[in-house]
Short mmCIF file of C-alpha atoms in Angstrom, two decimals:
data_model
loop_
_atom_site.label_atom_id
_atom_site.label_comp_id
_atom_site.label_asym_id
_atom_site.label_seq_id
_atom_site.Cartn_x
_atom_site.Cartn_y
_atom_site.Cartn_z
CA UNK U 98 9.37 0.24 -26.04
CA UNK U 99 5.78 -0.09 -26.38
CA UNK U 100 6.27 -2.52 -29.08
CA UNK U 101 8.77 -4.61 -27.04
CA UNK U 102 6.19 -4.71 -24.18
CA UNK U 103 3.31 -5.90 -26.62
CA UNK U 104 5.56 -8.63 -27.86
CA UNK U 105 6.56 -10.05 -24.49
CA UNK U 106 2.49 -9.76 -23.31
CA UNK U 107 1.87 -11.73 -26.92
CA UNK U 108 4.24 -14.33 -26.35
CA UNK U 109 3.37 -14.93 -22.53
CA UNK U 110 -0.34 -15.06 -23.56
CA UNK U 111 0.85 -17.52 -26.49
CA UNK U 112 2.56 -19.86 -23.98
CA UNK U 113 0.02 -19.69 -21.35
CA UNK U 114 -2.52 -20.65 -24.46
CA UNK U 115 -0.55 -23.11 -25.64
CA UNK U 116 -0.03 -24.89 -21.78
CA UNK U 117 -3.62 -25.04 -21.58
CA UNK U 118 -4.10 -27.27 -24.65
CA UNK U 119 -5.44 -30.33 -24.02
CA UNK U 120 -2.73 -33.13 -23.91
CA UNK U 121 0.04 -30.72 -23.31
CA UNK U 122 0.44 -31.59 -19.74
CA UNK U 123 0.34 -35.13 -20.12
CA UNK U 124 3.18 -37.63 -20.73
CA UNK U 125 3.62 -38.35 -24.43
CA UNK U 126 3.87 -42.13 -23.49
CA UNK U 127 2.23 -42.94 -20.43
CA UNK U 128 3.35 -45.97 -18.62
CA UNK U 129 1.56 -49.33 -20.02
CA UNK U 130 -0.53 -51.18 -17.66
CA UNK U 131 1.50 -53.55 -15.44
CA UNK U 132 5.04 -51.71 -15.69
CA UNK U 133 5.61 -49.09 -13.00
CA UNK U 134 3.30 -46.33 -12.66
CA UNK U 135 0.78 -47.55 -14.69
CA UNK U 136 -2.12 -49.26 -13.97
CA UNK U 137 -2.76 -52.83 -12.47
CA UNK U 138 -3.35 -55.52 -14.69
CA UNK U 139 -6.52 -57.87 -14.10
CA UNK U 140 -7.13 -59.22 -10.30
CA UNK U 141 -4.20 -56.40 -9.36
CA UNK U 142 -1.52 -58.16 -10.93
CA UNK U 143 1.71 -56.27 -12.10
CA UNK U 144 4.89 -57.38 -13.92
CA UNK U 145 7.52 -58.94 -12.49
CA UNK U 146 8.90 -57.01 -9.54
CA UNK U 147 5.96 -54.27 -8.92
CA UNK U 148 3.03 -54.59 -6.60
CA UNK U 149 -0.42 -53.50 -7.12
CA UNK U 150 -1.13 -50.37 -4.46
CA UNK U 151 -4.43 -48.41 -4.76
CA UNK U 152 -4.65 -50.08 -8.46
CA UNK U 153 -0.75 -48.41 -9.59
CA UNK U 154 2.07 -50.40 -10.24
CA UNK U 155 5.01 -49.59 -8.07
CA UNK U 156 8.70 -50.88 -7.21
CA UNK U 157 8.89 -52.90 -3.78
CA UNK U 158 10.91 -50.73 -1.64
CA UNK U 159 11.99 -52.96 1.41
CA UNK U 160 13.52 -51.65 4.66
CA UNK U 161 15.60 -52.75 7.03
CA UNK U 162 13.02 -55.13 8.65
CA UNK U 163 12.16 -57.18 5.81
CA UNK U 164 8.90 -55.34 4.86
CA UNK U 165 8.54 -53.21 1.99
CA UNK U 166 7.00 -49.83 2.17
CA UNK U 167 3.34 -51.32 1.02
CA UNK U 168 3.54 -53.52 4.05
CA UNK U 169 4.40 -56.84 2.22
CA UNK U 170 6.68 -58.96 4.55
CA UNK U 171 9.69 -60.34 2.86
CA UNK U 172 11.42 -62.47 5.86
CA UNK U 173 8.55 -65.53 6.27
CA UNK U 174 7.39 -63.72 9.13
CA UNK U 175 3.25 -62.75 9.56
CA UNK U 176 2.24 -59.29 8.66
CA UNK U 177 -0.70 -57.53 10.66
CA UNK U 178 -3.71 -58.66 9.23
CA UNK U 179 -6.12 -55.57 10.18
CA UNK U 180 -9.57 -56.25 10.48
CA UNK U 181 -12.33 -53.97 10.85
CA UNK U 182 -15.52 -54.27 12.32
CA UNK U 183 -18.46 -51.85 12.61
CA UNK U 184 -20.71 -52.99 15.54
CA UNK U 185 -23.83 -51.81 17.93
CA UNK U 186 -22.29 -53.78 20.90
CA UNK U 187 -26.17 -54.89 21.58
CA UNK U 188 -27.07 -57.43 18.48
CA UNK U 189 -26.84 -60.83 18.38
CA UNK U 190 -24.63 -61.19 15.47
CA UNK U 191 -22.60 -58.26 16.52
CA UNK U 192 -22.18 -60.43 19.85
CA UNK U 193 -21.49 -63.59 18.62
CA UNK U 194 -18.55 -62.09 16.10
CA UNK U 195 -16.65 -59.99 19.11
CA UNK U 196 -16.99 -62.91 21.57
CA UNK U 197 -15.37 -65.51 18.82
CA UNK U 198 -12.89 -62.71 17.75
CA UNK U 199 -11.75 -63.11 21.49
CA UNK U 200 -11.63 -66.82 21.29
CA UNK U 201 -9.12 -67.02 17.95
CA UNK U 202 -7.21 -63.91 19.04
CA UNK U 203 -4.54 -66.39 20.77
CA UNK U 204 -4.19 -68.41 17.78
CA UNK U 205 -3.68 -65.25 15.19
CA UNK U 206 -1.09 -62.86 16.83
CA UNK U 207 -1.07 -61.54 13.30
CA UNK U 208 -4.86 -60.13 13.66
CA UNK U 209 -5.25 -56.84 14.72
CA UNK U 210 -8.93 -56.04 15.24
CA UNK U 211 -9.93 -52.40 14.99
CA UNK U 212 -13.60 -51.93 16.46
CA UNK U 213 -15.82 -49.29 15.44
CA UNK U 214 -19.15 -48.86 17.26
CA UNK U 215 -21.39 -47.54 15.27
CA UNK U 216 -23.69 -45.58 17.99
CA UNK U 217 -20.49 -43.41 18.11
CA UNK U 218 -20.23 -39.97 16.30
CA UNK U 219 -19.06 -40.13 12.70
CA UNK U 220 -18.54 -44.32 12.60
CA UNK U 221 -21.85 -44.74 10.29
CA UNK U 222 -20.22 -42.30 8.02
CA UNK U 223 -17.15 -44.12 7.83
CA UNK U 224 -18.66 -47.40 7.48
CA UNK U 225 -21.10 -46.53 4.50
CA UNK U 226 -17.76 -45.17 2.49
CA UNK U 227 -16.28 -48.19 3.13
CA UNK U 228 -19.21 -50.55 1.94
CA UNK U 229 -19.26 -48.00 -1.14
CA UNK U 230 -16.00 -49.44 -2.12
CA UNK U 231 -17.45 -52.90 -2.73
CA UNK U 232 -19.86 -53.85 -5.16
CA UNK U 233 -21.41 -56.47 -2.66
CA UNK U 234 -20.91 -57.55 1.04
CA UNK U 235 -20.65 -61.74 1.55
CA UNK U 236 -21.78 -63.45 4.26
CA UNK U 237 -25.56 -62.99 5.77
CA UNK U 238 -26.53 -60.35 3.51
CA UNK U 239 -24.98 -59.71 0.05
CA UNK U 240 -26.45 -55.79 0.28
CA UNK U 241 -25.11 -54.93 3.70
CA UNK U 242 -27.98 -55.41 5.26
CA UNK U 243 -26.95 -56.51 8.69
CA UNK U 244 -24.55 -55.51 11.63
CA UNK U 245 -21.61 -56.57 12.21
CA UNK U 246 -20.23 -54.81 8.81
CA UNK U 247 -16.27 -57.00 8.47
CA UNK U 248 -13.84 -55.38 6.41
CA UNK U 249 -10.57 -57.83 6.04
CA UNK U 250 -8.05 -58.58 3.31
CA UNK U 251 -10.13 -57.25 0.61
CA UNK U 252 -13.35 -58.46 1.31
CA UNK U 253 -16.50 -57.17 3.07
CA UNK U 254 -18.87 -59.16 5.58
CA UNK U 255 -22.83 -57.97 6.41
CA UNK U 256 -23.94 -60.11 9.31
CA UNK U 257 -22.05 -63.20 11.31
CA UNK U 258 -22.35 -66.45 11.84
CA UNK U 259 -20.32 -70.14 11.28
CA UNK U 260 -20.00 -69.66 7.56
CA UNK U 261 -18.80 -66.01 7.88
CA UNK U 262 -16.29 -67.14 10.83
CA UNK U 263 -14.74 -69.58 8.34
CA UNK U 264 -14.50 -67.45 5.58
CA UNK U 265 -12.47 -65.01 7.57
CA UNK U 266 -10.11 -68.03 9.09
CA UNK U 267 -9.58 -68.91 5.88
CA UNK U 268 -8.27 -65.61 4.61
CA UNK U 269 -5.93 -64.94 7.15
CA UNK U 270 -3.04 -67.17 6.01
CA UNK U 271 -3.01 -65.81 2.73
CA UNK U 272 -3.54 -61.99 4.16
CA UNK U 273 -0.56 -63.06 7.19
CA UNK U 274 1.78 -63.87 4.02
CA UNK U 275 1.19 -60.88 1.72
CA UNK U 276 -0.16 -62.97 -0.82
CA UNK U 277 -3.90 -61.52 -0.64
#
């Protein structure tokens, strides 16, 4: 009886050791880049019929409203484009940006502006976390040196002027079509 307990225990321990070895818990053939479940190719591209989401190629799953689960509109109607603006509600560039957004709002119903006041608890941390996802910013400063900080369509802008306004307007049609 004692011998069979040792055999069972030895067998269980052997299986645990084998399962812990490197490579034992990874698939033998991971998906290739551009294939479903694989990393996206350069520029966020996947093979035909797949969508790049968080640098992984996934199959488009279209719901009854014509929008896939990745947010891409497939029926020709503009999808929402979320723009995040981090501002202090005091500086001239912040106030100019907010005023400009008010003027374009009616011409761009797809644009959803999400305001974050940097003087409120946690907002600066959120802004810094988002900044960390970019190598730099576009706009007045390439080092996130000025408020407002604006994130839209995979672009980050620091500061605000006419060039930033024009760049944002240029991004909207492509983003609303779901092709950015």
